[in-house]
């Protein structure tokens, strides 16, 4: 199939036992006009050998000398790309064969005010390959207010961006506490319309026990990172929350949890009162009890 060049970006680290599945799923795509950029965060296992053993000139393998932050690593891959459309694949997951073809067909059919498209994805237990759940959001059109309350439009490998839109967004952000596909999509949705392929085109595998790039201090001090993230969200999308205040409740809830876990009692109480000021309900009143039972 001829059509615009699509750049697929995978970042990886120490995934010698998993990455071949991801690579094979890309090379089996029914849409062939692709370049596959794999950025390795200084793996210490045989990841490099696995990638180099696959003879396909569409693969561009970039080996970093150190394991950089996730957002920076993805953005390195983007800067090395040339595609008109940009999409992603985590190194422990896989595309179904028609993923690229169906998303390209949809994106090509849409006017320029549509910045990206997404699809659904299915979660499996990698130990026994059993089905866990289907993530099947159905938002489309201009949805700037709907996407800030919860991560409805999320899933890194589900996105396919127009190149100029991803450039305009400045790529992924690394200074917001937690690297977030939710935040990326929410930013894009403030200006652009979106659409989706109503079909699961990605298999996401969990419980495989392999090292994550995020093991590199990423989830250390998690609650401190949560505070940075939710404060960022409240500031970044302030105009939305001013218009629809109740959509900010999940972020104040996250702040309340983080401050409670860090024993910042006054701040936790402040955020709890803020939630109650936005809506008195049994669910909101019982937040302290819910937090106490969180692991």
Short mmCIF file of C-alpha atoms in Angstrom, two decimals:
data_model
loop_
_atom_site.label_atom_id
_atom_site.label_comp_id
_atom_site.label_asym_id
_atom_site.label_seq_id
_atom_site.Cartn_x
_atom_site.Cartn_y
_atom_site.Cartn_z
CA UNK A 1 0.00 0.00 0.00
CA UNK A 2 1.37 3.42 -0.95
CA UNK A 3 0.70 6.48 1.12
CA UNK A 4 2.36 8.88 3.55
CA UNK A 5 5.42 7.72 5.44
CA UNK A 6 4.57 6.67 8.99
CA UNK A 7 7.21 6.83 11.73
CA UNK A 8 6.79 4.30 14.53
CA UNK A 9 8.82 5.06 17.65
CA UNK A 10 9.72 2.53 20.33
CA UNK A 11 11.89 3.24 23.34
CA UNK A 12 13.36 0.31 25.22
CA UNK A 13 15.81 -0.82 27.85
CA UNK A 14 16.80 -4.38 28.77
CA UNK A 15 13.97 -6.01 26.86
CA UNK A 16 15.84 -8.78 25.03
CA UNK A 17 13.06 -11.27 25.87
CA UNK A 18 10.22 -9.02 24.74
CA UNK A 19 11.27 -6.65 22.01
CA UNK A 20 11.21 -9.15 19.16
CA UNK A 21 7.45 -9.52 19.58
CA UNK A 22 7.03 -5.75 19.18
CA UNK A 23 9.36 -5.61 16.17
CA UNK A 24 7.67 -8.54 14.45
CA UNK A 25 4.28 -6.91 14.88
CA UNK A 26 5.55 -3.76 13.17
CA UNK A 27 7.15 -5.64 10.28
CA UNK A 28 3.91 -7.61 9.75
CA UNK A 29 1.88 -4.47 9.16
CA UNK A 30 -0.29 -4.48 6.05
CA UNK A 31 0.81 -0.87 5.53
CA UNK A 32 4.42 -1.01 4.37
CA UNK A 33 5.50 2.64 3.97
CA UNK A 34 6.94 2.89 7.46
CA UNK A 35 10.15 3.62 9.28
CA UNK A 36 10.65 2.00 12.64
CA UNK A 37 12.83 3.95 15.06
CA UNK A 38 13.97 2.07 18.15
CA UNK A 39 15.77 4.09 20.81
CA UNK A 40 17.64 2.03 23.38
CA UNK A 41 18.34 3.54 26.79
CA UNK A 42 21.78 2.00 27.34
CA UNK A 43 20.65 -1.60 27.76
CA UNK A 44 23.00 -3.94 29.58
CA UNK A 45 21.47 -7.15 28.19
CA UNK A 46 21.27 -8.51 24.62
CA UNK A 47 18.64 -6.09 23.34
CA UNK A 48 21.11 -4.72 20.77
CA UNK A 49 21.87 -8.21 19.46
CA UNK A 50 18.18 -9.01 19.07
CA UNK A 51 17.48 -5.83 17.10
CA UNK A 52 20.56 -6.16 14.89
CA UNK A 53 19.65 -9.76 14.09
CA UNK A 54 16.50 -8.65 12.25
CA UNK A 55 17.34 -7.71 8.64
CA UNK A 56 14.95 -4.96 7.61
CA UNK A 57 16.15 -1.59 6.34
CA UNK A 58 13.05 0.12 7.72
CA UNK A 59 14.48 -0.29 11.22
CA UNK A 60 16.66 2.52 12.59
CA UNK A 61 18.31 1.55 15.87
CA UNK A 62 19.63 4.33 18.09
CA UNK A 63 21.76 3.25 21.05
CA UNK A 64 22.11 5.90 23.73
CA UNK A 65 25.16 6.02 25.96
CA UNK A 66 22.99 6.54 29.04
CA UNK A 67 19.43 5.87 30.13
CA UNK A 68 17.82 9.27 29.72
CA UNK A 69 14.37 10.30 31.01
CA UNK A 70 11.49 8.72 29.11
CA UNK A 71 10.14 11.88 27.49
CA UNK A 72 13.60 12.92 26.34
CA UNK A 73 14.17 9.47 24.87
CA UNK A 74 10.91 9.53 22.93
CA UNK A 75 11.63 13.01 21.64
CA UNK A 76 15.07 11.86 20.44
CA UNK A 77 13.28 9.23 18.40
CA UNK A 78 10.96 11.87 16.97
CA UNK A 79 13.84 14.12 15.95
CA UNK A 80 15.32 11.20 14.01
CA UNK A 81 12.04 10.51 12.25
CA UNK A 82 10.81 11.71 8.85
CA UNK A 83 7.22 10.48 8.70
CA UNK A 84 4.20 12.61 7.92
CA UNK A 85 2.40 10.66 10.62
CA UNK A 86 3.88 9.71 14.00
CA UNK A 87 2.87 6.80 16.21
CA UNK A 88 4.35 4.79 19.07
CA UNK A 89 4.73 1.26 20.37
CA UNK A 90 5.90 0.18 23.80
CA UNK A 91 8.56 -2.52 23.56
CA UNK A 92 6.50 -5.02 25.59
CA UNK A 93 3.36 -4.69 23.46
CA UNK A 94 2.36 -5.47 19.89
CA UNK A 95 0.33 -4.07 17.02
CA UNK A 96 -2.30 -6.10 15.24
CA UNK A 97 -1.47 -6.36 11.50
CA UNK A 98 -3.89 -3.66 10.27
CA UNK A 99 -3.17 -1.04 12.96
CA UNK A 100 -1.21 1.37 10.80
CA UNK A 101 -3.33 0.84 7.68
CA UNK A 102 -6.62 1.58 9.41
CA UNK A 103 -5.35 4.63 11.27
CA UNK A 104 -3.72 6.08 8.15
CA UNK A 105 -6.92 5.58 6.18
CA UNK A 106 -8.90 7.39 8.87
CA UNK A 107 -6.44 10.26 9.36
CA UNK A 108 -6.13 10.84 5.60
CA UNK A 109 -9.91 11.09 5.33
CA UNK A 110 -10.16 13.83 7.98
CA UNK A 111 -9.72 17.59 7.51
CA UNK A 112 -6.72 19.38 8.99
CA UNK A 113 -8.51 20.39 12.19
CA UNK A 114 -8.18 16.75 13.30
CA UNK A 115 -4.78 16.53 14.97
CA UNK A 116 -4.61 12.86 15.82
CA UNK A 117 -6.56 9.63 15.85
CA UNK A 118 -6.53 6.74 18.27
CA UNK A 119 -7.82 3.19 18.53
CA UNK A 120 -8.73 0.71 21.23
CA UNK A 121 -6.36 -1.67 23.01
CA UNK A 122 -6.71 -4.97 24.84
CA UNK A 123 -4.85 -5.89 28.01
CA UNK A 124 -3.51 -9.41 28.51
CA UNK A 125 -1.65 -11.17 31.30
CA UNK A 126 1.69 -12.05 29.71
CA UNK A 127 2.16 -15.07 31.95
CA UNK A 128 -0.91 -16.98 30.82
CA UNK A 129 -2.07 -14.78 27.92
CA UNK A 130 -5.48 -14.39 29.54
CA UNK A 131 -7.69 -11.43 28.66
CA UNK A 132 -7.83 -8.71 31.33
CA UNK A 133 -9.83 -5.85 29.85
CA UNK A 134 -10.60 -3.82 26.76
CA UNK A 135 -9.89 -0.09 26.78
CA UNK A 136 -12.44 1.32 24.34
CA UNK A 137 -13.05 5.08 24.73
CA UNK A 138 -15.40 6.65 22.23
CA UNK A 139 -14.74 10.39 22.32
CA UNK A 140 -14.53 12.13 18.97
CA UNK A 141 -14.71 15.62 17.55
CA UNK A 142 -13.73 18.63 19.64
CA UNK A 143 -13.54 17.39 23.24
CA UNK A 144 -11.28 19.80 25.19
CA UNK A 145 -13.41 19.66 28.33
CA UNK A 146 -14.06 15.92 28.40
CA UNK A 147 -10.39 14.88 28.44
CA UNK A 148 -9.09 16.78 31.47
CA UNK A 149 -11.10 15.03 34.18
CA UNK A 150 -9.79 11.50 33.71
CA UNK A 151 -7.50 9.64 31.29
CA UNK A 152 -10.22 8.51 28.92
CA UNK A 153 -8.07 9.13 25.85
CA UNK A 154 -4.90 7.37 26.92
CA UNK A 155 -2.59 4.64 25.74
CA UNK A 156 0.69 5.64 24.12
CA UNK A 157 0.56 3.09 21.27
CA UNK A 158 -3.00 4.02 20.33
CA UNK A 159 -2.10 7.51 19.08
CA UNK A 160 -1.27 8.53 15.54
CA UNK A 161 -0.39 12.22 15.18
CA UNK A 162 0.06 14.46 12.21
CA UNK A 163 3.72 15.42 12.35
CA UNK A 164 3.16 19.17 12.50
CA UNK A 165 0.73 18.75 15.40
CA UNK A 166 3.23 16.73 17.45
CA UNK A 167 5.90 19.35 16.68
CA UNK A 168 3.56 22.15 17.69
CA UNK A 169 2.84 20.43 21.00
CA UNK A 170 6.55 20.23 21.71
CA UNK A 171 6.39 16.46 22.07
CA UNK A 172 6.28 14.72 25.41
CA UNK A 173 6.95 16.64 28.61
CA UNK A 174 9.36 15.44 31.27
CA UNK A 175 8.92 18.16 33.88
CA UNK A 176 5.36 17.40 34.97
CA UNK A 177 6.05 14.81 37.65
CA UNK A 178 4.76 11.71 35.89
CA UNK A 179 5.22 11.02 32.18
CA UNK A 180 1.72 10.98 30.86
CA UNK A 181 0.07 10.03 27.60
CA UNK A 182 -3.05 11.50 29.19
CA UNK A 183 -1.43 14.92 29.47
CA UNK A 184 -0.18 14.78 25.88
CA UNK A 185 -3.62 13.94 24.51
CA UNK A 186 -5.30 16.55 26.71
CA UNK A 187 -3.01 19.26 25.35
CA UNK A 188 -3.71 18.23 21.78
CA UNK A 189 -7.46 18.17 22.38
CA UNK A 190 -7.48 21.79 23.50
CA UNK A 191 -6.91 22.85 19.90
CA UNK A 192 -7.58 19.90 17.61
CA UNK A 193 -10.43 17.52 16.95
CA UNK A 194 -9.91 13.79 17.27
CA UNK A 195 -11.40 10.59 15.91
CA UNK A 196 -10.85 6.89 16.47
CA UNK A 197 -10.89 3.48 14.86
CA UNK A 198 -13.59 1.56 16.78
CA UNK A 199 -11.52 -1.58 17.07
CA UNK A 200 -8.79 -2.97 19.30
CA UNK A 201 -5.62 -2.86 17.23
CA UNK A 202 -3.06 -3.24 20.03
CA UNK A 203 -2.29 -5.97 22.55
CA UNK A 204 -0.91 -4.63 25.80
CA UNK A 205 0.90 -7.13 28.02
CA UNK A 206 1.32 -6.84 31.76
CA UNK A 207 2.92 -9.08 34.39
CA UNK A 208 5.86 -10.02 32.21
CA UNK A 209 8.33 -9.24 34.97
CA UNK A 210 10.86 -7.46 32.77
CA UNK A 211 12.58 -4.25 33.69
CA UNK A 212 10.91 -0.98 32.77
CA UNK A 213 12.72 2.16 31.65
CA UNK A 214 10.75 3.83 34.42
CA UNK A 215 12.57 1.67 37.01
CA UNK A 216 15.35 4.26 36.77
CA UNK A 217 14.20 6.35 39.74
CA UNK A 218 10.97 7.09 37.88
CA UNK A 219 8.55 5.77 40.47
CA UNK A 220 10.71 6.65 43.42
CA UNK A 221 9.12 9.46 45.43
CA UNK A 222 5.85 8.66 43.65
CA UNK A 223 3.66 10.85 45.84
CA UNK A 224 5.89 13.85 45.33
CA UNK A 225 5.61 13.28 41.58
CA UNK A 226 1.82 13.02 41.91
CA UNK A 227 1.74 16.45 43.53
CA UNK A 228 3.76 17.96 40.68
CA UNK A 229 1.59 16.25 38.09
CA UNK A 230 -1.83 17.24 39.44
CA UNK A 231 -0.71 20.81 40.12
CA UNK A 232 0.55 20.96 36.55
CA UNK A 233 -2.78 19.73 35.25
CA UNK A 234 -4.72 22.29 37.27
CA UNK A 235 -2.49 25.08 35.94
CA UNK A 236 -2.18 23.86 32.33
CA UNK A 237 -5.94 23.50 31.91
CA UNK A 238 -7.00 26.27 34.27
CA UNK A 239 -9.45 27.80 31.80
CA UNK A 240 -11.29 24.50 31.46
CA UNK A 241 -11.53 24.01 35.22
CA UNK A 242 -12.78 27.56 35.70
CA UNK A 243 -15.61 26.80 33.30
CA UNK A 244 -16.27 23.30 34.66
CA UNK A 245 -15.01 23.31 38.28
CA UNK A 246 -16.18 19.80 39.12
CA UNK A 247 -13.86 18.34 36.51
CA UNK A 248 -10.99 19.37 38.78
CA UNK A 249 -12.13 17.08 41.62
CA UNK A 250 -10.02 14.04 40.55
CA UNK A 251 -6.92 16.23 40.59
CA UNK A 252 -7.65 17.60 44.04
CA UNK A 253 -8.32 14.02 45.13
CA UNK A 254 -4.90 12.99 43.82
CA UNK A 255 -3.31 15.89 45.69
CA UNK A 256 -5.19 14.93 48.84
CA UNK A 257 -3.96 11.34 48.61
CA UNK A 258 -0.35 12.35 47.96
CA UNK A 259 -0.23 14.88 50.80
CA UNK A 260 -1.85 12.41 53.19
CA UNK A 261 0.67 9.69 52.30
CA UNK A 262 3.51 12.19 52.79
CA UNK A 263 2.00 13.22 56.16
CA UNK A 264 1.45 16.76 55.00
CA UNK A 265 -1.73 16.93 57.05
CA UNK A 266 -2.54 20.63 56.57
CA UNK A 267 -2.22 20.41 52.80
CA UNK A 268 -4.26 17.20 52.72
CA UNK A 269 -6.99 18.90 54.74
CA UNK A 270 -6.89 21.91 52.42
CA UNK A 271 -7.44 19.75 49.34
CA UNK A 272 -10.18 17.76 51.08
CA UNK A 273 -12.03 21.00 51.90
CA UNK A 274 -11.53 22.11 48.30
CA UNK A 275 -13.20 18.93 47.07
CA UNK A 276 -16.16 19.42 49.42
CA UNK A 277 -16.52 23.02 48.24
CA UNK A 278 -16.94 21.69 44.71
CA UNK A 279 -19.60 19.16 45.62
CA UNK A 280 -21.01 17.58 48.77
CA UNK A 281 -21.68 13.90 48.17
CA UNK A 282 -21.28 10.65 50.13
CA UNK A 283 -18.38 9.75 47.83
CA UNK A 284 -16.57 13.00 48.55
CA UNK A 285 -17.32 13.01 52.27
CA UNK A 286 -15.86 9.51 52.61
CA UNK A 287 -12.57 10.40 50.90
CA UNK A 288 -10.55 10.20 54.17
CA UNK A 289 -11.74 6.63 54.71
CA UNK A 290 -10.96 5.71 51.11
CA UNK A 291 -7.44 7.08 51.51
CA UNK A 292 -6.89 5.13 54.72
CA UNK A 293 -7.57 1.86 52.91
CA UNK A 294 -5.33 2.65 49.94
CA UNK A 295 -2.29 0.41 49.76
#
